[in-house]
PDB file of C-alpha atoms in Angstrom:
ATOM      1  CA  GLN A   1      25.200-245.271-100.892  1.00  0.00           C
ATOM      2  CA  VAL A   2      22.961-241.954-101.332  1.00  0.00           C
ATOM      3  CA  TYR A   3      24.083-239.828-104.214  1.00  0.00           C
ATOM      4  CA  LEU A   4      21.702-237.280-104.095  1.00  0.00           C
ATOM      5  CA  VAL A   5      20.571-236.115-101.165  1.00  0.00           C
ATOM      6  CA  GLU A   6      17.744-233.281-101.406  1.00  0.00           C
ATOM      7  CA  SER A   7      16.273-229.992 -99.363  1.00  0.00           C
ATOM      8  CA  GLY A   8      14.218-227.289 -99.266  1.00  0.00           C
ATOM      9  CA  GLY A   9      10.881-228.674 -99.517  1.00  0.00           C
ATOM     10  CA  GLY A  10       7.790-227.731 -97.082  1.00  0.00           C
ATOM     11  CA  LEU A  11       4.889-226.033 -97.107  1.00  0.00           C
ATOM     12  CA  VAL A  12       3.926-222.589 -98.638  1.00  0.00           C
ATOM     13  CA  GLN A  13       1.000-221.014 -99.568  1.00  0.00           C
ATOM     14  CA  PRO A  14       0.277-219.771-103.020  1.00  0.00           C
ATOM     15  CA  GLY A  15       2.301-217.016-104.682  1.00  0.00           C
ATOM     16  CA  GLY A  16       4.802-217.941-101.887  1.00  0.00           C
ATOM     17  CA  SER A  17       8.485-219.150-102.940  1.00  0.00           C
ATOM     18  CA  LEU A  18      10.834-222.371-102.231  1.00  0.00           C
ATOM     19  CA  ARG A  19      14.164-223.080-103.363  1.00  0.00           C
ATOM     20  CA  LEU A  20      15.038-226.790-103.866  1.00  0.00           C
ATOM     21  CA  SER A  21      18.732-228.062-103.289  1.00  0.00           C
ATOM     22  CA  CYS A  22      20.321-231.021-104.316  1.00  0.00           C
ATOM     23  CA  ALA A  23      23.813-232.000-103.354  1.00  0.00           C
ATOM     24  CA  VAL A  24      25.389-234.533-105.740  1.00  0.00           C
ATOM     25  CA  SER A  25      28.068-236.938-103.830  1.00  0.00           C
ATOM     26  CA  ARG A  26      31.608-236.110-105.471  1.00  0.00           C
ATOM     27  CA  MET A  27      31.258-239.890-106.123  1.00  0.00           C
ATOM     28  CA  ILE A  28      29.521-238.342-109.399  1.00  0.00           C
ATOM     29  CA  PHE A  29      31.232-236.807-111.890  1.00  0.00           C
ATOM     30  CA  ALA A  30      31.128-235.806-115.552  1.00  0.00           C
ATOM     31  CA  ILE A  31      27.846-235.017-115.039  1.00  0.00           C
ATOM     32  CA  ASN A  32      26.079-234.041-118.700  1.00  0.00           C
ATOM     33  CA  ALA A  33      22.876-232.717-116.835  1.00  0.00           C
ATOM     34  CA  MET A  34      20.723-232.019-113.823  1.00  0.00           C
ATOM     35  CA  GLY A  35      17.071-231.953-113.759  1.00  0.00           C
ATOM     36  CA  TRP A  36      14.134-231.860-111.504  1.00  0.00           C
ATOM     37  CA  TYR A  37      10.804-233.943-111.573  1.00  0.00           C
ATOM     38  CA  ARG A  38       8.223-234.026-109.398  1.00  0.00           C
ATOM     39  CA  GLN A  39       4.941-236.434-108.942  1.00  0.00           C
ATOM     40  CA  ALA A  40       1.826-235.434-107.721  1.00  0.00           C
ATOM     41  CA  PRO A  41      -0.749-237.801-105.477  1.00  0.00           C
ATOM     42  CA  GLY A  42      -2.391-240.036-108.614  1.00  0.00           C
ATOM     43  CA  LYS A  43      -0.587-238.755-111.384  1.00  0.00           C
ATOM     44  CA  GLU A  44       2.795-240.078-113.337  1.00  0.00           C
ATOM     45  CA  ARG A  45       6.302-238.539-113.060  1.00  0.00           C
ATOM     46  CA  GLU A  46       6.915-235.569-114.631  1.00  0.00           C
ATOM     47  CA  LEU A  47       9.690-233.749-115.956  1.00  0.00           C
ATOM     48  CA  VAL A  48       9.829-229.911-114.801  1.00  0.00           C
ATOM     49  CA  ALA A  49      13.679-228.521-115.724  1.00  0.00           C
ATOM     50  CA  THR A  50      16.755-229.490-116.964  1.00  0.00           C
ATOM     51  CA  ILE A  51      20.007-228.129-117.654  1.00  0.00           C
ATOM     52  CA  THR A  52      22.793-229.351-119.564  1.00  0.00           C
ATOM     53  CA  SER A  53      26.734-228.962-118.835  1.00  0.00           C
ATOM     54  CA  GLY A  54      26.861-226.164-121.077  1.00  0.00           C
ATOM     55  CA  GLY A  55      23.907-224.388-119.500  1.00  0.00           C
ATOM     56  CA  THR A  56      21.343-225.008-121.353  1.00  0.00           C
ATOM     57  CA  THR A  57      17.860-224.905-119.692  1.00  0.00           C
ATOM     58  CA  ASN A  58      14.263-226.744-120.189  1.00  0.00           C
ATOM     59  CA  TYR A  59      10.976-226.368-118.537  1.00  0.00           C
ATOM     60  CA  ALA A  60       7.364-227.552-118.758  1.00  0.00           C
ATOM     61  CA  ASP A  61       5.120-225.018-119.912  1.00  0.00           C
ATOM     62  CA  SER A  62       3.034-225.217-116.489  1.00  0.00           C
ATOM     63  CA  VAL A  63       6.240-223.736-114.729  1.00  0.00           C
ATOM     64  CA  LYS A  64       8.166-221.709-117.299  1.00  0.00           C
ATOM     65  CA  GLY A  65       8.393-218.450-116.212  1.00  0.00           C
ATOM     66  CA  ARG A  66       8.072-218.982-112.822  1.00  0.00           C
ATOM     67  CA  PHE A  67      10.615-222.166-111.714  1.00  0.00           C
ATOM     68  CA  THR A  68      14.546-221.366-112.407  1.00  0.00           C
ATOM     69  CA  ILE A  69      16.879-224.305-112.643  1.00  0.00           C
ATOM     70  CA  SER A  70      20.476-223.515-111.638  1.00  0.00           C
ATOM     71  CA  ARG A  71      23.810-225.099-110.913  1.00  0.00           C
ATOM     72  CA  ASP A  72      27.245-224.443-108.860  1.00  0.00           C
ATOM     73  CA  ASN A  73      29.379-226.738-110.429  1.00  0.00           C
ATOM     74  CA  ALA A  74      31.952-226.313-107.671  1.00  0.00           C
ATOM     75  CA  ASN A  75      29.667-227.381-105.279  1.00  0.00           C
ATOM     76  CA  ASN A  76      28.209-230.401-107.242  1.00  0.00           C
ATOM     77  CA  THR A  77      24.857-228.574-106.558  1.00  0.00           C
ATOM     78  CA  VAL A  78      21.527-228.066-108.573  1.00  0.00           C
ATOM     79  CA  TYR A  79      18.486-225.667-107.759  1.00  0.00           C
ATOM     80  CA  LEU A  80      15.171-224.832-108.526  1.00  0.00           C
ATOM     81  CA  GLN A  81      13.647-221.464-107.569  1.00  0.00           C
ATOM     82  CA  MET A  82      10.384-221.804-107.300  1.00  0.00           C
ATOM     83  CA  ASN A  83       8.206-218.454-107.716  1.00  0.00           C
ATOM     84  CA  SER A  84       4.570-217.777-107.557  1.00  0.00           C
ATOM     85  CA  LEU A  85       3.728-221.067-106.348  1.00  0.00           C
ATOM     86  CA  LYS A  86       0.412-222.380-107.133  1.00  0.00           C
ATOM     87  CA  PRO A  87      -1.833-225.804-105.481  1.00  0.00           C
ATOM     88  CA  GLU A  88      -1.264-227.640-108.148  1.00  0.00           C
ATOM     89  CA  ASP A  89       2.720-227.505-108.120  1.00  0.00           C
ATOM     90  CA  THR A  90       1.790-229.695-104.756  1.00  0.00           C
ATOM     91  CA  ALA A  91       3.994-232.975-105.430  1.00  0.00           C
ATOM     92  CA  VAL A  92       7.189-234.715-104.336  1.00  0.00           C
ATOM     93  CA  TYR A  93       9.783-232.999-106.261  1.00  0.00           C
ATOM     94  CA  TYR A  94      12.743-235.316-107.223  1.00  0.00           C
ATOM     95  CA  CYS A  95      16.405-234.421-108.368  1.00  0.00           C
ATOM     96  CA  ASN A  96      17.953-236.346-111.215  1.00  0.00           C
ATOM     97  CA  VAL A  97      21.405-236.279-112.921  1.00  0.00           C
ATOM     98  CA  ASN A  98      23.328-237.712-115.407  1.00  0.00           C
ATOM     99  CA  GLY A  99      26.730-238.990-114.523  1.00  0.00           C
ATOM    100  CA  VAL A 100      29.352-241.411-113.974  1.00  0.00           C
ATOM    101  CA  ARG A 101      29.825-242.817-110.827  1.00  0.00           C
ATOM    102  CA  PHE A 102      33.331-243.496-109.254  1.00  0.00           C
ATOM    103  CA  GLY A 103      34.372-246.907-109.781  1.00  0.00           C
ATOM    104  CA  GLY A 104      31.191-247.696-112.087  1.00  0.00           C
ATOM    105  CA  GLY A 105      29.619-246.123-115.208  1.00  0.00           C
ATOM    106  CA  ARG A 106      27.365-243.825-116.468  1.00  0.00           C
ATOM    107  CA  ASP A 107      23.865-243.770-115.477  1.00  0.00           C
ATOM    108  CA  THR A 108      20.828-241.286-114.114  1.00  0.00           C
ATOM    109  CA  TYR A 109      20.664-241.249-110.616  1.00  0.00           C
ATOM    110  CA  TRP A 110      17.834-239.939-108.463  1.00  0.00           C
ATOM    111  CA  GLY A 111      17.287-237.981-104.822  1.00  0.00           C
ATOM    112  CA  GLN A 112      14.888-239.202-102.187  1.00  0.00           C
ATOM    113  CA  GLY A 113      12.368-236.759-102.895  1.00  0.00           C
ATOM    114  CA  THR A 114      11.063-233.615-101.048  1.00  0.00           C
ATOM    115  CA  GLN A 115       7.826-232.704-100.428  1.00  0.00           C
ATOM    116  CA  VAL A 116       6.127-229.257-101.738  1.00  0.00           C
ATOM    117  CA  THR A 117       2.854-228.195-100.688  1.00  0.00           C
ATOM    118  CA  VAL A 118       0.915-225.244-101.804  1.00  0.00           C
ATOM    119  CA  SER A 119      -1.548-224.642 -99.798  1.00  0.00           C
ATOM    120  CA  SER A 120      -3.370-221.688 -97.798  1.00  0.00           C
TER     121      SER A 120
END
């Protein structure tokens, strides 16, 4: 079962923008937090941004002022608006949620990843 489905990645020029979406299955509820991570070639997966159930956001220093995380509770979706993109933002971006799966317990779940490439 795929619980998180990501979309919105692609190729963009430096300075451009992309909006990533992550649709979370209705099988996941009581979500405490949602987030975005990324993994560039040859690097470890790193935190990009998180948003709690109360709306508190946190960002990696490298993306502060450029990226915005938001959520739509009615549609069980989390977004990452990425502006002023730089080549160093190139990575596979992964959605992440902490919640309870219907028929299971609380856990952390990951999306399949979506490629973001920033290049001229």
